[in-house]
Every structure is written in structure tokens, then in C-alpha cells.
Coordinates of C-alpha atoms in Angstrom, one line a residue:
M562 CA 2.3 -11.1 -19.7
Q563 CA 5.9 -11.5 -20.7
A564 CA 8.6 -11.9 -18.0
I565 CA 10.0 -8.6 -16.6
N566 CA 13.5 -9.4 -17.8
E567 CA 12.3 -9.1 -21.4
L568 CA 11.8 -5.4 -20.7
Y569 CA 15.4 -4.8 -19.6
P570 CA 16.9 -4.2 -23.0
L571 CA 14.1 -1.7 -23.9
L572 CA 15.0 0.6 -21.0
V573 CA 17.9 2.1 -22.9
T574 CA 15.6 3.7 -25.5
P575 CA 14.2 7.0 -24.1
A576 CA 10.4 7.0 -24.0
K577 CA 7.4 8.7 -22.5
V578 CA 6.6 6.9 -19.2
V579 CA 3.8 7.1 -16.7
I580 CA 4.2 5.5 -13.3
T581 CA 1.2 4.9 -11.2
T582 CA 0.1 3.0 -8.1
H583 CA -3.0 2.2 -6.0
Q584 CA -5.3 4.8 -4.6
K585 CA -4.3 6.4 -1.3
P586 CA -0.6 5.3 -1.7
D587 CA 1.3 4.1 1.3
P588 CA 5.1 4.2 1.8
D589 CA 5.7 1.2 -0.4
A590 CA 3.5 2.5 -3.2
M591 CA 5.0 6.0 -3.2
G592 CA 8.5 4.7 -2.5
S593 CA 8.6 2.2 -5.3
S594 CA 7.0 4.8 -7.7
L595 CA 9.5 7.5 -6.9
G596 CA 12.4 5.0 -6.8
L597 CA 11.6 4.0 -10.4
Y598 CA 11.1 7.6 -11.4
H599 CA 14.6 8.5 -10.3
L600 CA 16.0 5.6 -12.2
L601 CA 14.2 6.3 -15.5
V602 CA 15.0 10.0 -15.4
Q603 CA 18.7 9.1 -15.2
L604 CA 18.2 6.8 -18.2
G605 CA 16.8 9.7 -20.3
H606 CA 13.1 9.0 -20.2
Q607 CA 10.3 11.5 -19.9
V608 CA 8.6 10.4 -16.7
Q609 CA 5.5 11.4 -14.8
V610 CA 4.2 9.8 -11.6
I611 CA 0.4 10.0 -11.3
S612 CA -1.4 8.9 -8.1
P613 CA -5.1 8.0 -8.5
T614 CA -5.9 10.1 -5.3
N615 CA -4.2 12.2 -2.7
W616 CA -1.7 10.7 -0.3
A617 CA -0.7 11.1 3.3
A618 CA 1.2 14.3 4.2
F619 CA 3.9 12.2 6.0
L620 CA 5.1 11.1 2.5
D621 CA 5.7 14.6 1.3
W622 CA 9.4 14.4 2.4
M623 CA 10.2 11.8 -0.3
P624 CA 12.5 13.2 -3.0
G625 CA 10.3 13.8 -6.1
S626 CA 7.0 13.8 -4.3
E627 CA 6.4 17.4 -5.2
K628 CA 6.3 16.4 -8.9
V629 CA 3.6 13.7 -8.4
L630 CA 0.2 14.5 -9.9
N631 CA -3.0 13.8 -8.0
Y632 CA -5.3 12.5 -10.7
E633 CA -8.5 13.6 -8.9
I634 CA -7.5 17.3 -9.3
T635 CA -5.6 17.1 -12.6
I636 CA -7.9 14.8 -14.7
D637 CA -7.5 16.5 -18.1
K638 CA -3.7 17.0 -17.8
S639 CA -3.2 13.4 -16.4
N640 CA -5.4 11.9 -19.1
T641 CA -3.4 13.6 -21.8
I642 CA -0.1 12.3 -20.3
I643 CA -1.5 8.8 -19.9
N644 CA -2.8 8.7 -23.5
E645 CA 0.6 9.9 -24.9
A646 CA 2.7 7.4 -22.8
D647 CA 4.7 4.6 -24.4
W648 CA 5.0 2.8 -21.1
I649 CA 2.7 2.7 -18.1
F650 CA 4.3 1.1 -15.0
C651 CA 1.7 -0.2 -12.5
L652 CA 3.3 -0.7 -9.1
D653 CA 2.0 -2.2 -5.9
F654 CA -1.4 -3.3 -7.1
N655 CA -2.7 -6.4 -8.9
A656 CA -5.7 -5.2 -10.9
L657 CA -6.7 -2.0 -12.7
N658 CA -9.7 -1.4 -10.5
R659 CA -7.3 -0.4 -7.7
L660 CA -6.8 2.8 -9.8
K661 CA -10.3 4.0 -9.0
R662 CA -11.3 6.7 -11.5
M663 CA -8.0 6.2 -13.4
A664 CA -8.8 2.6 -14.3
T665 CA -10.6 3.3 -17.6
V666 CA -8.1 5.6 -19.1
V667 CA -5.2 3.4 -18.2
G668 CA -7.0 0.3 -19.5
E669 CA -7.7 2.0 -22.8
A670 CA -4.3 3.7 -23.3
K671 CA -2.1 2.7 -26.2
G672 CA 1.0 2.5 -24.1
Q673 CA 2.2 -0.9 -22.9
R674 CA 1.4 -1.7 -19.3
V675 CA 4.1 -3.1 -17.0
L676 CA 3.3 -4.8 -13.6
I677 CA 5.6 -4.9 -10.6
D678 CA 3.7 -6.1 -7.6
H679 CA 3.6 -8.6 -4.7
H680 CA -0.2 -9.2 -4.2
R681 CA -2.1 -12.4 -4.9
E682 CA -4.1 -13.1 -8.1
P683 CA -2.8 -10.5 -10.5
Q684 CA -4.8 -9.4 -13.5
T685 CA -2.0 -10.6 -15.8
E686 CA -4.0 -10.4 -19.1
V687 CA -3.9 -6.6 -19.1
F688 CA -0.1 -6.2 -18.8
A689 CA 2.4 -6.6 -21.5
Y690 CA 5.3 -7.2 -19.2
G691 CA 5.5 -7.9 -15.5
V692 CA 6.4 -9.7 -12.4
S693 CA 4.2 -10.7 -9.5
D694 CA 5.9 -12.3 -6.5
V695 CA 3.9 -12.8 -3.2
T696 CA 7.1 -14.0 -1.5
K697 CA 8.5 -10.5 -1.6
S698 CA 8.1 -8.2 1.4
S699 CA 7.2 -5.1 -0.7
T700 CA 7.2 -3.6 -4.1
C701 CA 10.2 -1.6 -3.0
E702 CA 12.2 -4.8 -2.6
M703 CA 11.1 -5.8 -6.1
M704 CA 12.1 -2.4 -7.4
Y705 CA 15.6 -2.9 -6.0
D706 CA 15.7 -6.2 -7.8
F707 CA 14.5 -4.5 -11.0
I708 CA 17.2 -1.9 -10.8
V709 CA 20.0 -4.3 -10.0
K710 CA 19.0 -7.1 -12.4
S711 CA 18.5 -4.7 -15.3
G712 CA 22.1 -3.7 -14.9
H713 CA 21.6 -0.3 -13.3
A714 CA 22.9 -0.7 -9.7
D715 CA 25.3 2.1 -10.5
K716 CA 22.3 4.4 -10.7
L717 CA 21.3 3.9 -7.0
N718 CA 21.6 7.4 -5.6
M719 CA 20.5 8.8 -2.3
D720 CA 17.1 9.9 -3.5
M721 CA 16.3 6.4 -4.8
M722 CA 17.6 4.7 -1.6
Q723 CA 15.5 6.9 0.7
C724 CA 12.4 6.2 -1.3
L725 CA 13.0 2.4 -1.4
Y726 CA 14.0 2.2 2.2
A727 CA 10.7 3.9 3.2
G728 CA 8.7 1.2 1.4
L729 CA 10.8 -1.6 3.0
I730 CA 10.1 -0.4 6.5
G731 CA 6.5 0.4 5.7
D732 CA 5.5 -3.0 4.4
T733 CA 7.6 -5.0 6.9
G734 CA 6.5 -3.1 10.0
S735 CA 10.0 -1.9 10.5
F736 CA 11.3 -5.4 9.8
R737 CA 8.8 -7.0 12.3
F738 CA 6.8 -9.1 9.9
A739 CA 7.7 -12.5 8.6
S740 CA 8.1 -11.1 5.1
A741 CA 11.3 -9.4 6.2
S742 CA 13.6 -12.1 4.6
A743 CA 17.3 -12.3 4.5
S744 CA 17.2 -10.5 1.1
V745 CA 15.5 -7.5 2.8
F746 CA 18.4 -7.1 5.2
E747 CA 20.9 -7.5 2.5
I748 CA 19.3 -4.6 0.6
V749 CA 19.5 -2.5 3.8
A750 CA 23.1 -3.4 4.2
D751 CA 23.8 -2.4 0.6
F752 CA 22.1 1.0 1.3
K753 CA 24.0 1.5 4.5
R754 CA 27.3 0.8 2.7
R755 CA 26.3 3.4 0.1
G756 CA 25.8 6.0 2.8
L757 CA 22.1 5.9 3.6
E758 CA 21.2 7.5 7.0
H759 CA 18.1 5.6 8.0
T760 CA 17.0 7.3 11.2
S761 CA 15.5 10.4 9.6
I762 CA 13.4 8.2 7.3
H763 CA 11.8 6.5 10.3
E764 CA 11.2 9.9 11.9
N765 CA 9.6 11.2 8.7
I766 CA 7.2 8.3 8.5
Y767 CA 6.4 7.6 12.2
D768 CA 7.1 10.8 14.0
N769 CA 5.4 13.3 11.7
F770 CA 1.8 13.7 12.8
L771 CA -0.3 16.4 14.4
E772 CA -1.7 16.3 18.0
N773 CA -5.2 15.6 16.8
R774 CA -4.2 12.1 15.5
F775 CA -3.1 11.0 18.9
R776 CA -6.3 12.3 20.6
F777 CA -8.2 10.4 17.8
I778 CA -6.3 7.2 18.5
G779 CA -7.0 7.6 22.2
H780 CA -10.7 8.1 21.6
V781 CA -10.9 5.1 19.2
L782 CA -9.1 2.7 21.6
S783 CA -11.2 3.8 24.5
N784 CA -14.6 3.8 22.8
R785 CA -14.4 1.9 19.5
L786 CA -12.5 -1.2 20.4
E787 CA -14.3 -4.5 21.0
I788 CA -12.5 -7.7 22.0
D789 CA -13.8 -11.3 21.6
Y790 CA -11.4 -13.5 23.6
Q791 CA -13.2 -16.7 22.5
L792 CA -12.3 -15.9 18.9
N793 CA -9.0 -14.1 19.8
T794 CA -10.3 -11.3 17.6
A795 CA -10.2 -7.5 18.0
L796 CA -12.6 -5.2 16.1
I797 CA -12.4 -1.4 15.7
W798 CA -15.0 0.7 14.0
V799 CA -14.6 4.4 13.2
T800 CA -17.6 6.6 12.4
K801 CA -17.9 9.6 10.1
Q802 CA -18.4 11.7 13.2
D803 CA -15.1 10.5 14.6
L804 CA -13.3 11.5 11.4
L805 CA -14.9 15.0 11.4
R806 CA -14.5 15.6 15.2
Y807 CA -10.8 15.0 15.1
Q808 CA -10.2 16.4 11.6
I809 CA -8.7 13.2 10.3
K810 CA -6.9 13.4 7.0
T811 CA -5.5 10.8 4.6
G812 CA -2.8 8.8 6.4
D813 CA -4.0 9.5 9.9
T814 CA -5.6 6.1 10.3
E815 CA -2.5 4.3 8.9
G816 CA -1.4 1.5 11.2
L817 CA -4.4 1.8 13.6
V818 CA -5.4 -1.8 12.8
N819 CA -2.1 -3.0 14.2
Y820 CA -2.7 -1.7 17.8
P821 CA -4.8 -4.6 19.0
L822 CA -2.2 -7.1 17.9
G823 CA -0.2 -6.0 20.9
I824 CA -2.9 -7.5 23.2
Q825 CA -1.9 -10.8 24.5
G826 CA -3.7 -13.7 22.7
I827 CA -5.2 -11.6 19.9
K828 CA -4.8 -13.4 16.6
L829 CA -6.9 -11.3 14.3
A830 CA -7.3 -7.5 14.3
C831 CA -9.9 -5.8 12.1
I832 CA -10.9 -2.2 11.5
V833 CA -13.7 -0.7 9.5
I834 CA -13.8 3.1 8.7
D835 CA -17.0 4.8 7.6
R836 CA -15.7 6.8 4.6
D837 CA -18.1 8.9 2.5
E838 CA -18.3 6.6 -0.5
K839 CA -17.5 3.2 1.1
R840 CA -16.9 1.4 4.3
K841 CA -13.2 0.4 4.2
W842 CA -12.0 -2.7 6.0
S843 CA -8.4 -3.7 7.0
F844 CA -7.4 -7.1 8.5
R845 CA -4.2 -8.1 10.2
S846 CA -3.4 -11.5 11.6
K847 CA -0.8 -13.6 13.3
G848 CA 0.1 -17.1 12.5
D849 CA -2.0 -19.2 10.2
F850 CA -5.2 -17.1 9.7
D851 CA -5.5 -16.2 6.0
C852 CA -6.7 -12.5 5.8
N853 CA -6.5 -12.6 2.0
T854 CA -9.1 -15.3 1.7
F855 CA -11.3 -13.9 4.4
A856 CA -11.3 -10.4 2.7
R857 CA -12.0 -11.9 -0.7
T858 CA -14.8 -14.1 0.5
H859 CA -16.7 -11.6 2.6
F860 CA -15.6 -8.0 1.9
N861 CA -14.8 -7.6 -1.8
G862 CA -11.1 -7.3 -1.1
G863 CA -7.8 -9.2 -0.8
G864 CA -4.1 -8.7 -0.3
H865 CA -1.6 -10.8 1.6
F866 CA -1.9 -13.8 3.9
N867 CA -1.5 -11.8 7.1
A868 CA -2.6 -8.4 5.9
A869 CA -5.6 -7.6 3.6
G870 CA -8.2 -5.0 2.9
G871 CA -11.8 -4.8 1.7
E872 CA -14.7 -2.5 1.2
T873 CA -18.5 -2.5 1.0
D874 CA -21.4 -0.2 0.0
D875 CA -23.3 -1.4 3.1
S876 CA -23.9 1.0 6.0
L877 CA -21.6 0.8 9.0
D878 CA -24.2 -1.0 11.1
T879 CA -24.9 -3.5 8.4
T880 CA -21.3 -4.3 7.7
L881 CA -20.5 -4.7 11.4
K882 CA -23.4 -7.1 11.7
H883 CA -22.2 -9.0 8.7
F884 CA -18.7 -9.3 10.2
K885 CA -20.0 -10.5 13.5
E886 CA -22.0 -13.2 11.8
V887 CA -19.3 -14.5 9.4
I888 CA -16.4 -14.4 11.8
H889 CA -18.0 -17.3 13.8
N890 CA -17.5 -19.5 10.8
Y891 CA -13.7 -19.3 11.5
K892 CA -13.9 -20.2 15.1
S893 CA -11.8 -23.4 14.7
Q894 CA -9.0 -21.3 13.1
L895 CA -9.1 -18.5 15.6
E896 CA -9.6 -20.2 18.9
T897 CA -6.2 -21.9 18.8
F898 CA -3.1 -19.7 18.8

């Protein structure tokens, strides 16, 4: 994988470009994808953003989201576009298997793949150019760097800034997490000087849900939350029946894993959701507990030090039993806080 700066001179030549990101894109994934989309369109490229799956309705306000293709319902059209692309930008994921059903066609496409990502252990051998930096708060922060360092800061318009700001607040917990470095606030200051109104973006992301989601959260916190104070660990499990009863859609469970971190003394918060095809895990920690290693070791996952995900084909009961067995191996790390 060649360094990303080797790509900069090539941006001036119009090309057919596909931009993609991980399945079930979050604000950082969609924000970085659309931020890059608006840049490349200004540079004269023919650009298409393709998501491997659907995305949360609270992202539909993002400028350009109406032009994004959902691969699962546009397979033939998307495959044609991918196969004809000169460049395939892969944002906010570290390995092609995060593309779900899109992985094969992207892996076999003739276009050169470009990685821009901040997750650990990137699959560098499948990318022609790229940058992977785990010290960055978000892919949107990296996209801002890409725009500026490639000499196109003058192209930062309101549409781009709104998309990139959404990713910044999404992946830093509205600047709460340790990943919100000085450079993040410098980016925000630049956006504000350029006229960005940030309040509406927070409202679009955090104040844009239906009543059923709040009743669902109340049900989960009352009936699906288990606390182990000896291990300073909180566990939430969500059944298929819960999802059906409250008509839960993509994005409605976003951030639910963070709720128990507000309980005094809790160092690790975990949630498992019983989806149709998999049981999906999310892990969040405070301090020195490595969620990335824990997820990779036990739940076929990974991510960041304090935030990671995983999945399993096991039943909900089986994966819960497995979690309760393996978590005791980490007692020495979790009992001190």
C-alpha cells in the first residue's frame, strides 16, 4: 500500500470513482463518504457512493445522502458501477469483509482501491494507496486532513463541512472521548470560521427519533440490563422479540451500549443484539481495558481500544453464556478502576 500523499497528484485527472464504507454506516462512515463525494465532484470526477446495506434514517439529512445507493437493493446496478470504476475509496473500515455481500465484487474489481481508516490491523495488501491511523478520532478527521493536505482546502463548502462535522461528533461522543485531540477542535474552529452552524447537526443526529425508540430503551434498561459490580461490568441483551415489539429499525440501537457507562464504577459496558443472521456485540470501556483485543479474541471482532464490536453465529443464550465465562479471565483488569 503506497502512502496516501502519492495519490494527491492523481486527483486532478477526472475518473470514475466509487466511494464505499462499512455495512450499517454510522455518522462517521456516511459523513466521510459524502465529504469525499462533494470534493471529488468539484474536481470533475464521476462519483457514486455505495453503502453495503441500508443506513439509519437520522442520516438522511446529510447533503448528498439521497444519491447514495444501497447495495442490497441495487445489486446489478452497483456491480456495474464498481466494475467500471477507476478508483474505489474504502472509508472507515479496515478489511474487505466489512463490506458484507459487496466484498467479492470490490475485491475483484479492476479499479485501484484506496484506504482511509482509523481502525487497527488494516488489510493493507488489498489497497493500492492508503492511510491507516489509529490515533485519529474519526475517518472524518482524516478526510479533513486529506482535503487540506491535497491542496483543496478552498473546496470546503457547507455541504462538506456538515457531513464531516457529523462524523467528528459521532465518533468522539460529542467531544467526550479521549480521541478528541487538539486537532479535532482546530478543525471545528476552522468550520466555525467558515460559517458552519453546528446546533442543527446535533439535533439531526441526536433529536431525530420516533417515540417507540424511547419506549424500547426504557424496556431494555428495566428488563435487559445486568450489572456485575465485582467486575465493574454492565451487560445488555436484546432479543428478536424486543426488536419486533418496538418496531426497531436500523440506527435505533445506536448508542445504547453507552448508557451503562453513566453508572458509577462501571468500567466495561457490553450489548448483544439478536439479529436475524448474527448475534451482534458492542463493547465500550473506560480507562485501560482493551475492547479491541477482547472482541478479537472472543467474538470475531475488533475496533478501537475503548470501543469495539463483534459477532457470532451462536444463539443468544450460547453467546451470553460464553461471555459470562470468558469475562472472568479479565477480573484483574476490571476490578480496579
